[in-house]
PDB file of C-alpha atoms and ligand atoms in Angstrom:
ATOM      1  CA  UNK A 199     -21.371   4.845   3.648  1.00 53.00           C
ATOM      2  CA  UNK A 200     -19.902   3.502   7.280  1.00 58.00           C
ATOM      3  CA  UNK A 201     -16.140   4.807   7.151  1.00 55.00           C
ATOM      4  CA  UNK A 202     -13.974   1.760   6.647  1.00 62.00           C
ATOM      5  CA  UNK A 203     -16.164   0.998   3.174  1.00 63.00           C
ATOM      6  CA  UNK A 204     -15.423   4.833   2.323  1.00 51.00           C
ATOM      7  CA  UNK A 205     -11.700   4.016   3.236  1.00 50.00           C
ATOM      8  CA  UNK A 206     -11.443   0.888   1.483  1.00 58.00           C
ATOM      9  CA  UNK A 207     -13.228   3.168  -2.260  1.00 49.00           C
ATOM     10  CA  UNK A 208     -10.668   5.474  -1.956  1.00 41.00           C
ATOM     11  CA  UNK A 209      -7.782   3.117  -1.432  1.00 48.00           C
ATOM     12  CA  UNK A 210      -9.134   1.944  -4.511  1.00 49.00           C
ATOM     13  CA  UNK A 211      -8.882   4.564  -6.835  1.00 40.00           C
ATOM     14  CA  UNK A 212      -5.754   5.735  -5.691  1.00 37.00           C
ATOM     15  CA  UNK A 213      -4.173   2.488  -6.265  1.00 42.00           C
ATOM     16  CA  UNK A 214      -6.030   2.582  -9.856  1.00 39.00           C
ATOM     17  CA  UNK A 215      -4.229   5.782 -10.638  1.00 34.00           C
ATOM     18  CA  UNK A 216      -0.992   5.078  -9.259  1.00 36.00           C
ATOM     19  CA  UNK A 217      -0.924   1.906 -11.473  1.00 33.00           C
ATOM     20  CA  UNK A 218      -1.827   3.605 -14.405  1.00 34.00           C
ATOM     21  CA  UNK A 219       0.565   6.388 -13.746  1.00 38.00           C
ATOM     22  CA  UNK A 220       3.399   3.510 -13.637  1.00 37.00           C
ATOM     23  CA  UNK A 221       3.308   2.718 -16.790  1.00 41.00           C
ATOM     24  CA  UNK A 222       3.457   5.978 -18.009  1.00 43.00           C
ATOM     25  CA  UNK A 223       7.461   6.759 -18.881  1.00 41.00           C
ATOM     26  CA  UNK A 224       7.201  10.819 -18.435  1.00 41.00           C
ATOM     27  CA  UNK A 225       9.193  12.146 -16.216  1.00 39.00           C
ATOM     28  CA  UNK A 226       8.573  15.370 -14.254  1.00 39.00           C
ATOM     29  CA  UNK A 227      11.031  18.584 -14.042  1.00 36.00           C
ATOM     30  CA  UNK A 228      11.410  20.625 -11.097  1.00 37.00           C
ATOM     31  CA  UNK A 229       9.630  23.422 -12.551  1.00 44.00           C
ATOM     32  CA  UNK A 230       6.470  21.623 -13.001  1.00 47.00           C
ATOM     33  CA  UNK A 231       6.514  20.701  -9.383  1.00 48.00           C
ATOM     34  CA  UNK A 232       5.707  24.200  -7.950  1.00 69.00           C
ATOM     35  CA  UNK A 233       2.035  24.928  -9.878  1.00 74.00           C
ATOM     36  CA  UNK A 234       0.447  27.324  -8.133  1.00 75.00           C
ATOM     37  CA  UNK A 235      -1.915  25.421  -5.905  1.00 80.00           C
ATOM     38  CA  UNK A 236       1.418  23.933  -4.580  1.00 83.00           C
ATOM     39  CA  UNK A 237       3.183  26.778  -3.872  1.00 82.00           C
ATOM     40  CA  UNK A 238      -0.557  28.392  -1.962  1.00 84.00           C
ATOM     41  CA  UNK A 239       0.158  25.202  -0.130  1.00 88.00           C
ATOM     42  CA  UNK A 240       3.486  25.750   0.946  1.00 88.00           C
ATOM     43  CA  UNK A 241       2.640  29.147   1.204  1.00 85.00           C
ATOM     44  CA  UNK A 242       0.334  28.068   3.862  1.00 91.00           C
ATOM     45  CA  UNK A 243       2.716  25.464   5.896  1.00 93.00           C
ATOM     46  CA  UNK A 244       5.462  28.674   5.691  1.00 90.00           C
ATOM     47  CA  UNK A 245       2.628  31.296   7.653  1.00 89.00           C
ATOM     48  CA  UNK A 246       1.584  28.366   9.690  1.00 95.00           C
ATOM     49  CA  UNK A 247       5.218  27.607  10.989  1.00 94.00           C
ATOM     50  CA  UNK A 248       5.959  24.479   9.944  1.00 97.00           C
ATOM     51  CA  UNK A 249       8.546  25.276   7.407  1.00 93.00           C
ATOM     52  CA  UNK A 250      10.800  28.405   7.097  1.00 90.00           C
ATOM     53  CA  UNK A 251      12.670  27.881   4.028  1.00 87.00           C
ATOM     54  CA  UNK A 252      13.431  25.048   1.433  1.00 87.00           C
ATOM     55  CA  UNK A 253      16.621  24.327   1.386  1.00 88.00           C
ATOM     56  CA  UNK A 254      17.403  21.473  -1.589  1.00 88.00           C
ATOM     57  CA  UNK A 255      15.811  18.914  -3.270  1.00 89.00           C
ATOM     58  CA  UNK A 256      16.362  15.155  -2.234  1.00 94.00           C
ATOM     59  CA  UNK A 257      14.918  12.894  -5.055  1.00 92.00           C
ATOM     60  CA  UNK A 258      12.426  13.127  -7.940  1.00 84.00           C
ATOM     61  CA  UNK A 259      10.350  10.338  -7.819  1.00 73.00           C
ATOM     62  CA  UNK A 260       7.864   8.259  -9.617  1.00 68.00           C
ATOM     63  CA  UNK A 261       5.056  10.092  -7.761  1.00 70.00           C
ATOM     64  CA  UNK A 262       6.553  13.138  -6.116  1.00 80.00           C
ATOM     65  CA  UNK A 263       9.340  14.927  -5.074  1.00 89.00           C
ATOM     66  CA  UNK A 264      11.159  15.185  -1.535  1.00 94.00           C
ATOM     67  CA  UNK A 265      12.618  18.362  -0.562  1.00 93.00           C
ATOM     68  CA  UNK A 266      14.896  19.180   2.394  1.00 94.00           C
ATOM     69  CA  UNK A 267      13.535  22.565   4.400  1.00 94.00           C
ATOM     70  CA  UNK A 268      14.011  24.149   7.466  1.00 94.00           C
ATOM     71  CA  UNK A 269      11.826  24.332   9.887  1.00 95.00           C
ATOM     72  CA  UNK A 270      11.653  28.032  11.649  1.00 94.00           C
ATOM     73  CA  UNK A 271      13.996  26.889  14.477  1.00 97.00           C
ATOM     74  CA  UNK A 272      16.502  26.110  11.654  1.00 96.00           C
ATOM     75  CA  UNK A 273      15.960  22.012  11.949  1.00 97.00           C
ATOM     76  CA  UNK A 274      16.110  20.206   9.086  1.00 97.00           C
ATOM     77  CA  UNK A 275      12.505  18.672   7.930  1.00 98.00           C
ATOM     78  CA  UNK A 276      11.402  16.309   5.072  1.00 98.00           C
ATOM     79  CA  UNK A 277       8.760  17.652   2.447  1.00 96.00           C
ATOM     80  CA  UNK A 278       7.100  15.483  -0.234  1.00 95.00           C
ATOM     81  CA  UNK A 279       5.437  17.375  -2.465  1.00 91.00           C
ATOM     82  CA  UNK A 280       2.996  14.713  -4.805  1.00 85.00           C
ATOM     83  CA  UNK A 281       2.451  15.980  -8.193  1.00 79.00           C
ATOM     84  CA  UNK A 282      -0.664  17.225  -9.592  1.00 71.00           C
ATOM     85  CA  UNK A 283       0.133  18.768 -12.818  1.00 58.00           C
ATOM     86  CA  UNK A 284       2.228  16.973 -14.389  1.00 54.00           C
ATOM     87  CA  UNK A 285       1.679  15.509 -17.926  1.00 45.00           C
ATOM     88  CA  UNK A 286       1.432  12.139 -17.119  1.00 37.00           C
ATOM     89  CA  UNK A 287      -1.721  12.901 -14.890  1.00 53.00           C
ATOM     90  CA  UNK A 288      -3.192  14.672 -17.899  1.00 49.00           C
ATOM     91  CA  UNK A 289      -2.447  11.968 -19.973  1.00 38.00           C
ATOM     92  CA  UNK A 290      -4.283   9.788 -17.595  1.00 35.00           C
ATOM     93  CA  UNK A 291      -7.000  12.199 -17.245  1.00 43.00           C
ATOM     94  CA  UNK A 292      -7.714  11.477 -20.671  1.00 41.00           C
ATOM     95  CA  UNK A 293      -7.337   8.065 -20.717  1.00 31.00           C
ATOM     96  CA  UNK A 294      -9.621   7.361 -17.802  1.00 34.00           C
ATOM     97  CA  UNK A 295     -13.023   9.909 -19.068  1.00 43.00           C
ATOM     98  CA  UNK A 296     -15.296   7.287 -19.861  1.00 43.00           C
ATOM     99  CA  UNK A 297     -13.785   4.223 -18.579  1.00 38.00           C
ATOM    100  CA  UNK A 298     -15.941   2.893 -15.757  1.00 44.00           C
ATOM    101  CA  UNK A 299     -13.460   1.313 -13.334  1.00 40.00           C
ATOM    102  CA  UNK A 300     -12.194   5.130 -13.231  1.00 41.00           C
ATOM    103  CA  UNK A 301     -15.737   7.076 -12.086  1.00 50.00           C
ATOM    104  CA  UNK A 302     -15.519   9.307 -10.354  1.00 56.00           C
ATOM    105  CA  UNK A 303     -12.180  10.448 -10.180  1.00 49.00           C
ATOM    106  CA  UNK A 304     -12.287  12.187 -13.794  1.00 50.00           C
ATOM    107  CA  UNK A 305     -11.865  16.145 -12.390  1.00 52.00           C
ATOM    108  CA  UNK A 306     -10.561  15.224  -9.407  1.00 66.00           C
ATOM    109  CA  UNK A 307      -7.468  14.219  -9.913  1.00 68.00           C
ATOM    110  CA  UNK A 308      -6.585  16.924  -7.130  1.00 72.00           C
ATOM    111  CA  UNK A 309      -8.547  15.267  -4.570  1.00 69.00           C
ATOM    112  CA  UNK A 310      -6.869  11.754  -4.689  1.00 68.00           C
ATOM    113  CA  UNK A 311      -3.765  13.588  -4.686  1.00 70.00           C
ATOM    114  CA  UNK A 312      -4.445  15.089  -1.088  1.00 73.00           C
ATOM    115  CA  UNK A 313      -5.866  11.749  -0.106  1.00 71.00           C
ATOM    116  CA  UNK A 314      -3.117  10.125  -1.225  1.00 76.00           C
ATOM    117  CA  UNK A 315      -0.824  12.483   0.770  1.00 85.00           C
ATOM    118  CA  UNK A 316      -3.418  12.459   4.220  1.00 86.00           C
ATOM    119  CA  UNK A 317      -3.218   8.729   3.979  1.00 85.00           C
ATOM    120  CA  UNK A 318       0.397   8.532   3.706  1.00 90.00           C
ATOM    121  CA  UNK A 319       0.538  11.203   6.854  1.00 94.00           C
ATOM    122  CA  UNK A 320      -1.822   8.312   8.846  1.00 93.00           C
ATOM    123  CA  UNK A 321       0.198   5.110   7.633  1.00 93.00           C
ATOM    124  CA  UNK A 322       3.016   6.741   8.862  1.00 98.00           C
ATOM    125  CA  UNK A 323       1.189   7.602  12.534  1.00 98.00           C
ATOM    126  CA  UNK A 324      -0.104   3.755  12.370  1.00 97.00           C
ATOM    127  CA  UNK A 325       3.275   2.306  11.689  1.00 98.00           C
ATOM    128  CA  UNK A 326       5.438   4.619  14.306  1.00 98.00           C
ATOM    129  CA  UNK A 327       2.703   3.935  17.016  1.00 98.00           C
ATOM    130  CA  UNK A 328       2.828   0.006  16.022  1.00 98.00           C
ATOM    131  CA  UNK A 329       6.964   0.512  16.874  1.00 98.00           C
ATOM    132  CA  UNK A 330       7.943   0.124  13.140  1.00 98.00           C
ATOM    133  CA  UNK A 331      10.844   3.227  12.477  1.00 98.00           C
ATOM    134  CA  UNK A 332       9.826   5.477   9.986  1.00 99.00           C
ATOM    135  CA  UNK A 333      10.458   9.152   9.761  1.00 98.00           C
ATOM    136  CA  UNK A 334       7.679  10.894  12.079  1.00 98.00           C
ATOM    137  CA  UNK A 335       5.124  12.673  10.176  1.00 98.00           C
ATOM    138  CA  UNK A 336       4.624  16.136  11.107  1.00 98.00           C
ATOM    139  CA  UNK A 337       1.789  17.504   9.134  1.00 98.00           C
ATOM    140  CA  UNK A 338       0.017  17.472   5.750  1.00 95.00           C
ATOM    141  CA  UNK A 339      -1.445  20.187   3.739  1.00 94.00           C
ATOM    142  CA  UNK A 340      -3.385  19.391   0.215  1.00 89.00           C
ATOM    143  CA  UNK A 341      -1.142  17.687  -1.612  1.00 89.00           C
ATOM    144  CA  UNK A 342       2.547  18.293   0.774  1.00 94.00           C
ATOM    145  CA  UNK A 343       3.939  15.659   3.566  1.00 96.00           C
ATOM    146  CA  UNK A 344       6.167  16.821   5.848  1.00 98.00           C
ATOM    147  CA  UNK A 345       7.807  14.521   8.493  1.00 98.00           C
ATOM    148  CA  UNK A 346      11.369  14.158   9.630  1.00 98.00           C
ATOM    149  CA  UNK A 347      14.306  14.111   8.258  1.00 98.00           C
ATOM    150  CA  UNK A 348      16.525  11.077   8.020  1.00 98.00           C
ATOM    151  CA  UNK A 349      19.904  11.862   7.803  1.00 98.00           C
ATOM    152  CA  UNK A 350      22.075  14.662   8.828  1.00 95.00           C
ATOM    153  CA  UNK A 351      23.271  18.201   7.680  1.00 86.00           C
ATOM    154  CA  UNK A 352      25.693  16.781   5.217  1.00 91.00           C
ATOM    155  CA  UNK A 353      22.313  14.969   3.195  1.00 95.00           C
ATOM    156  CA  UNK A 354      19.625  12.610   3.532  1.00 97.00           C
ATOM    157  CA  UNK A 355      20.462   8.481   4.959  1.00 98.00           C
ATOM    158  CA  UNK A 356      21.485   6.430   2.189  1.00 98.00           C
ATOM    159  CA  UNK A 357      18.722   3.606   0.825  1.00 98.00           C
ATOM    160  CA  UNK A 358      19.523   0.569   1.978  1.00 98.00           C
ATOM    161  CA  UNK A 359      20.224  -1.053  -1.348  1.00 98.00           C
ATOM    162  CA  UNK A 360      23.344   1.354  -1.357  1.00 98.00           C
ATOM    163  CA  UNK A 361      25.314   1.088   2.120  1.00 98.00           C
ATOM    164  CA  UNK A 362      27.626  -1.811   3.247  1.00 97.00           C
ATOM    165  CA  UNK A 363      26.118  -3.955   5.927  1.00 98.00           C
ATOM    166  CA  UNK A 364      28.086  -4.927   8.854  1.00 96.00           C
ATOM    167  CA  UNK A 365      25.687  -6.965  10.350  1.00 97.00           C
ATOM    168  CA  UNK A 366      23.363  -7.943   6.907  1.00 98.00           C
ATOM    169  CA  UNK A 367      21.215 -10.875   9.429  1.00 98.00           C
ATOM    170  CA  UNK A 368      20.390  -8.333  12.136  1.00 98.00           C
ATOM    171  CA  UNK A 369      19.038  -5.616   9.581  1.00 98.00           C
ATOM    172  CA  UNK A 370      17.261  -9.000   7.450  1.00 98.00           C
ATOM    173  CA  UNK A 371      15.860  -9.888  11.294  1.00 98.00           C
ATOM    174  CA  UNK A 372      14.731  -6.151  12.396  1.00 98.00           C
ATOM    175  CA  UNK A 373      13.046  -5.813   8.880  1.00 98.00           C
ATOM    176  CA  UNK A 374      11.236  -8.631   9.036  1.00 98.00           C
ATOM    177  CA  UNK A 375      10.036  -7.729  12.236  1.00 98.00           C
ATOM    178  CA  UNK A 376       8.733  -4.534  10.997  1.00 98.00           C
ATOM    179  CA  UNK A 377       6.601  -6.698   8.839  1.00 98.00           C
ATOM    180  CA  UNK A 378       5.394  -8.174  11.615  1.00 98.00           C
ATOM    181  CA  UNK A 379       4.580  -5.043  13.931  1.00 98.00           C
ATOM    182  CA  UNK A 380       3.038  -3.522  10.756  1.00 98.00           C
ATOM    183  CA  UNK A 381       0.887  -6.739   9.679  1.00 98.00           C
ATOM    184  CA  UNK A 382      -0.143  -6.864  13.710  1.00 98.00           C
ATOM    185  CA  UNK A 383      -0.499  -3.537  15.597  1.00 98.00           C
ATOM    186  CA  UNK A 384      -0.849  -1.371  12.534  1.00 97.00           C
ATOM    187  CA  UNK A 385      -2.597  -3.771  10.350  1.00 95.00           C
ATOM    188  CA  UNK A 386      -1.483  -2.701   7.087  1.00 95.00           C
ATOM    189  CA  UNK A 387       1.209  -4.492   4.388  1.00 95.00           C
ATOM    190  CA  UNK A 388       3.512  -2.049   2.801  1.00 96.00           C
ATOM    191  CA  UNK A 389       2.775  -3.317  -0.489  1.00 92.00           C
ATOM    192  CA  UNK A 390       6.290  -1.857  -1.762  1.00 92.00           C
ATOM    193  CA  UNK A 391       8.874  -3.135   0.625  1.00 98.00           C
ATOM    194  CA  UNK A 392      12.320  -3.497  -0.857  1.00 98.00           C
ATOM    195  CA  UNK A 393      15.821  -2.104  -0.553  1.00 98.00           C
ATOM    196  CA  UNK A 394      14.554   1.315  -2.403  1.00 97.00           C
ATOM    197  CA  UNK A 395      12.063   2.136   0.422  1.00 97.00           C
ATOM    198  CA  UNK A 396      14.322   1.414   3.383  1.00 98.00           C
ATOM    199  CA  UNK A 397      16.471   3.924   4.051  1.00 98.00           C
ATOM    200  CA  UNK A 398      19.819   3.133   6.316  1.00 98.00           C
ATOM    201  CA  UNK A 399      20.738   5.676   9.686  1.00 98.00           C
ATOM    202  CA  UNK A 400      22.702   5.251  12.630  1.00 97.00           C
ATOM    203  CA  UNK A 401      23.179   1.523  11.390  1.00 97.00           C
ATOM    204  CA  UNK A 402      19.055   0.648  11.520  1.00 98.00           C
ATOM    205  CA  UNK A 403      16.933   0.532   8.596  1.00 98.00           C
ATOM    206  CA  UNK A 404      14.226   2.588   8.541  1.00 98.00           C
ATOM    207  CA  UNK A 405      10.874   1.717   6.532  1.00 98.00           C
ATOM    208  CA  UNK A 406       9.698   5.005   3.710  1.00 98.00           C
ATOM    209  CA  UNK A 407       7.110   5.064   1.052  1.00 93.00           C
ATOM    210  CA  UNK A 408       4.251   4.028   2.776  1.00 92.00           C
ATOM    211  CA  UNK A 409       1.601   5.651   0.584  1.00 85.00           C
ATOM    212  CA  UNK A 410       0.256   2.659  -0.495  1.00 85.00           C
ATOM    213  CA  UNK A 411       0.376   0.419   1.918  1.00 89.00           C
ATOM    214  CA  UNK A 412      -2.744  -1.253   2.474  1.00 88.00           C
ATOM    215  CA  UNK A 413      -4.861  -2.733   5.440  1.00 90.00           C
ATOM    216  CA  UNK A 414      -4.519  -6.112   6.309  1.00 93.00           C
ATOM    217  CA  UNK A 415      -8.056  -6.667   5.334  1.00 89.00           C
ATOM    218  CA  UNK A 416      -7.774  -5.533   1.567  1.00 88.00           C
ATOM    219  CA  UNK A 417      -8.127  -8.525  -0.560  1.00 88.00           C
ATOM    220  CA  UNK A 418      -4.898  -8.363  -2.504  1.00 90.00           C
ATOM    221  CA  UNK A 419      -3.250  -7.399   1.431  1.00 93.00           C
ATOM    222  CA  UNK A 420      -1.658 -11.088   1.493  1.00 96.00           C
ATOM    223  CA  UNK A 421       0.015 -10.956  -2.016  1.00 95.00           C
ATOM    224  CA  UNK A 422       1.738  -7.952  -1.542  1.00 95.00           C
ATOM    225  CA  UNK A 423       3.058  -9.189   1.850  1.00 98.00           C
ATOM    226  CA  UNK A 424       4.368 -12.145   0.014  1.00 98.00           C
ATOM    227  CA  UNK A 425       5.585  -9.874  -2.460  1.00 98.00           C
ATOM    228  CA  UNK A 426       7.393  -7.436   0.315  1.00 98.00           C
ATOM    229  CA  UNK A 427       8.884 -10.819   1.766  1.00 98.00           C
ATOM    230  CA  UNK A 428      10.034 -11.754  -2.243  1.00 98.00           C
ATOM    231  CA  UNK A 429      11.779  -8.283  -2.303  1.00 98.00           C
ATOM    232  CA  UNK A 430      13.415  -8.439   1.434  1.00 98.00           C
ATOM    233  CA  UNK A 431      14.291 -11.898   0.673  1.00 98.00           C
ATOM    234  CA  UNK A 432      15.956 -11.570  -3.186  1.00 98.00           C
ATOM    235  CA  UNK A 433      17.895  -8.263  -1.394  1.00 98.00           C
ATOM    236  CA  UNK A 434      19.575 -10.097   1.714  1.00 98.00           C
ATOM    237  CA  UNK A 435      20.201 -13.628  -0.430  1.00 98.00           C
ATOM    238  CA  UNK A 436      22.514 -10.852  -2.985  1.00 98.00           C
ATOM    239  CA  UNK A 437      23.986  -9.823   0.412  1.00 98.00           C
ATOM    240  CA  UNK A 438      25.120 -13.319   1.291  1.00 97.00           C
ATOM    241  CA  UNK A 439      22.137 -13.748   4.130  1.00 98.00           C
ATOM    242  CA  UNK A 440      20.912 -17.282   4.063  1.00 98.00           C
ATOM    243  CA  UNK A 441      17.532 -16.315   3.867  1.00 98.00           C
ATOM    244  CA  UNK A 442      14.379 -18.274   5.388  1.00 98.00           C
ATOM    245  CA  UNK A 443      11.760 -19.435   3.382  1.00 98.00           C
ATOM    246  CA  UNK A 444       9.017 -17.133   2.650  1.00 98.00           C
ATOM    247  CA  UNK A 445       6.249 -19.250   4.126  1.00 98.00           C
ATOM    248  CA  UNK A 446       7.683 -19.158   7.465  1.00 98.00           C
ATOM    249  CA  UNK A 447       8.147 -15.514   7.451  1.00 98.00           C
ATOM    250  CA  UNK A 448       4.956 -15.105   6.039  1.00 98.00           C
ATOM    251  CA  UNK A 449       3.625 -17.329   8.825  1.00 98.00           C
ATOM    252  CA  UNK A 450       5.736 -15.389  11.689  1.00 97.00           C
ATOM    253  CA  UNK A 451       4.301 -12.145   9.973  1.00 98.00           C
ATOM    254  CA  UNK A 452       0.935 -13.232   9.808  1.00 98.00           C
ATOM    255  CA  UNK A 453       0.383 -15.708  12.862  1.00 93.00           C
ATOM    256  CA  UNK A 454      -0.237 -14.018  16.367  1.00 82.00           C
ATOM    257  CA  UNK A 455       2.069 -15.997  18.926  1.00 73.00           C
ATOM    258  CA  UNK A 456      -0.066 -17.286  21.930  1.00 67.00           C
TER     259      UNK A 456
HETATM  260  N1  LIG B 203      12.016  11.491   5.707  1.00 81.98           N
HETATM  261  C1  LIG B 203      12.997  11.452   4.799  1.00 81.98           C
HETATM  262  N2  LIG B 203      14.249  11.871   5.114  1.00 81.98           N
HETATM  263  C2  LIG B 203      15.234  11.844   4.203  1.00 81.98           C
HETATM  264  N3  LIG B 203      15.094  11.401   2.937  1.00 81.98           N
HETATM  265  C3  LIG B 203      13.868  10.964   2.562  1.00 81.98           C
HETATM  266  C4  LIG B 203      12.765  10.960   3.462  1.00 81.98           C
HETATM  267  N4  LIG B 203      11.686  10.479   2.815  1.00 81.98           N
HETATM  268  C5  LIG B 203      12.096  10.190   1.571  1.00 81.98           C
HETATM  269  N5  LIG B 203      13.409  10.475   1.393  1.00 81.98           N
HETATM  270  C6  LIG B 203      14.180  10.309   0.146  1.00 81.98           C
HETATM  271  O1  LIG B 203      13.358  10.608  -0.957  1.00 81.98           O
HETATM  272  C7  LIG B 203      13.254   9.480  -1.822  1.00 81.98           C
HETATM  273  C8  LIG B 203      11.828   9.369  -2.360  1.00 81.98           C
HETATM  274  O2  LIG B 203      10.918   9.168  -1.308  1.00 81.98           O
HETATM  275  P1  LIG B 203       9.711   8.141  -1.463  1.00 81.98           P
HETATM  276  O3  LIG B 203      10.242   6.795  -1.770  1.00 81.98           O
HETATM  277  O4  LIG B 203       8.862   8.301  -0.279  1.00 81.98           O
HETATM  278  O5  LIG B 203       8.952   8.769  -2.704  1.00 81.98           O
HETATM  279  P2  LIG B 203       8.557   8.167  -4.132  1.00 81.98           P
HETATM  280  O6  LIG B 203       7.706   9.175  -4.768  1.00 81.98           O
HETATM  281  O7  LIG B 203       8.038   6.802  -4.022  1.00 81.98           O
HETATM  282  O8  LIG B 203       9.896   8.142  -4.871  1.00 81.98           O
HETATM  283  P3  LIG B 203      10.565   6.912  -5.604  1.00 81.98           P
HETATM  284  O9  LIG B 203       9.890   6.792  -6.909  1.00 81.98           O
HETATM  285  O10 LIG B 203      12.005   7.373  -5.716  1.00 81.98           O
HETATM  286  O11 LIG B 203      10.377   5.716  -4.724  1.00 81.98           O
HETATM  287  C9  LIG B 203      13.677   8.291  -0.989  1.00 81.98           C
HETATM  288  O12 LIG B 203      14.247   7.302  -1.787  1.00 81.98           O
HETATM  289  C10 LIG B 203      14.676   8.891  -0.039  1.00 81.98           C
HETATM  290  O13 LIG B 203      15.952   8.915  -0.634  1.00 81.98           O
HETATM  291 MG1  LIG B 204      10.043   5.206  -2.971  1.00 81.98          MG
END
C-alpha cells in the first residue's frame, strides 16, 4: 500500500474511534491513567532523559491527560499521556467486534493509540515548520507526547476563551493566519479550532490539540475548515470583533495569492 493511502486508513480509524469515544460520557480518574504499559513508557522517556520527574497534572481531557514534568536540567516540559485503558475504550471495544466500518482495529486499540500520539508528534513538526506557534514537540513514546511547555513556573498559559484581550482584531487576524500557513505550507485543517485549543502566552495565541487535524486532501478537509472558521468566528463576534464573512476567510485560507 504506497504510504499516503496507508496514512489516509489510519487517519481513518482513528477518527472512527475518537468519534465514538465522544459520545461516550465516562470520565477517566487519575489512577486509571498510569496502567502499566504507561508507566514502562514513562519509565522509558525517564532512562532515556527526556523527563526527570512529573511534577503536576494540567488537565484531564476528553482523550488524555497533560502533565507538567521536568526535564533532567530542571525545565519545565509538557506530557500528554492518551488513554488506553480506560472504560470507555472497553466499552467501545465491545461495541465495535463485529461491526465492519471498525475492522481491524478490534485488539488493537493500543496501536491507534500510539498512532494517534506519533501523528500528533508530526502535525505538530508540520505546523511549527509551516510558522504556525504551537508548543514544539519533543518526542513520543507509545502512547506519551511530550513537547513544550506553555506557560511559566507559576502554571500552564490560560486558553484563550478565558483571558481578556487587549487587542481581540490582532489575535482574530494572527489566528486566521495560522489557518492559512496550516491549510498552505503544512497542508492540514485543524479540524477542532476554537477558543478551547488556543492557548494565550506572552499576549499571542498559540494553536494545541492537533491530533486530529487532517490533510488538506481528506475529503471532509474543507468542512472542518469551515467549521474551524465557524468556531474562530462565533468566539471573536462574543468578543465584540466585527468578524468577516466566512467565505472570504475561507477563500484567503484556501486561495494561494499570485
Ligand atoms: N504544551 C502545553 N503547555 C501547557 N499546557 C498545555 C500544553 N498542551 C496542552 N495543555 C493544556 O492541557 C489541556 C488539554 O490539552 P489538549 O487540548 O491537547 O488535550 P485534549 O485531550 O484534547 O483535552 P481536552 O478534552 O481538554 O481538549 C489544554 O486545554 C491546555 O490547558
Ligand atoms: Mg483540547
Amino acid at each position: 500500500m504506497p504510504r499516503g493511502e496507508a496514512y489516509e486508513k489510519l487517519e481513518h480509524k482513528i477518527m472512527a474511534l475518537r468519534t465514538t469515544d465522544r459520545t461516550g460520557d465516562e470520565r477517566q480518574t487519575m489512577g486509571e491513567v498510569f496502567d502499566k504499559d504507561t508507566l514502562l513508557g514513562i519509565y522509558k522517556l525517564m532512562t532515556d532523559g527526556v523527563i526527570d520527574t512529573i511534577e503536576y497534572p494540567i488537565s484531564t481531557g476528553k482523550e488524555g491527560n497533560v502533565f507538567a514534568a521536568k526535564d533532567p536540567h530542571g525545565k519545565l516540559v509538557a506530557v500528554k499521556i492518551y488513554r488506553t485503558s480506560t472504560a470507555t475504550f472497553n466499552r467501545i471495544a465491545r461495541y465495535i467486534e463485529g461491526d465492519k466500518r471498525f475492522q481491524g482495529i478490534t485488539g488493537s486499540r493500543r496501536r491507534v493509540i500510539m498512532a494517534w500520539a506519533n501523528k500528533e508528534f508530526r502535525n505538530l513538526q508540520r505546523l511549527e515548520d509551516a510558522g504556525v506557534k504551537v508548543p514544539t514537540p519533543i518526542r513520543f513514546h507509545r502512547n506519551i507526547l511530550v513537547m513544550k511547555y506553555i506557560g511559566t513556573k507559576d502554571g500552564p498559559a490560560p486558553l484563550l476563551r478565558d483571558v481578556e484581550l487587549e487587542d481581540a482584531e490582532d489575535t482574530y487576524e494572527i489566528i486566521i493566519n495560522y489557518m492559512r500557513l496550516a491549510y498552505q505550507k503544512a497542508e492540514l485543517v485543524h479540524a477542532d479550532l476554537s477558543e478551547f485549543n488556543i492557548l494565550f502566552y506572552r499576549r499571542k495565541p498559540i494553536i494545541i490539540d492537533v491530533g486530529q487535524a487532517v490533510l488538506t486532501e481528506h475529503v471532509n478537509a474543507k468542512d472542518f475548515l469551515y467549521r474551524d472558521i465557524d468556531n474562530i468566528n462565533r468566539f471573536f463576534r462574543s468578543r465584540a470583533v466585527d468578524i468577516r464573512d466566512r467565505e472570504d476567510i475561507f477563500r484567503e485560507v484556501t486561495e494561494v495569492r499570485e
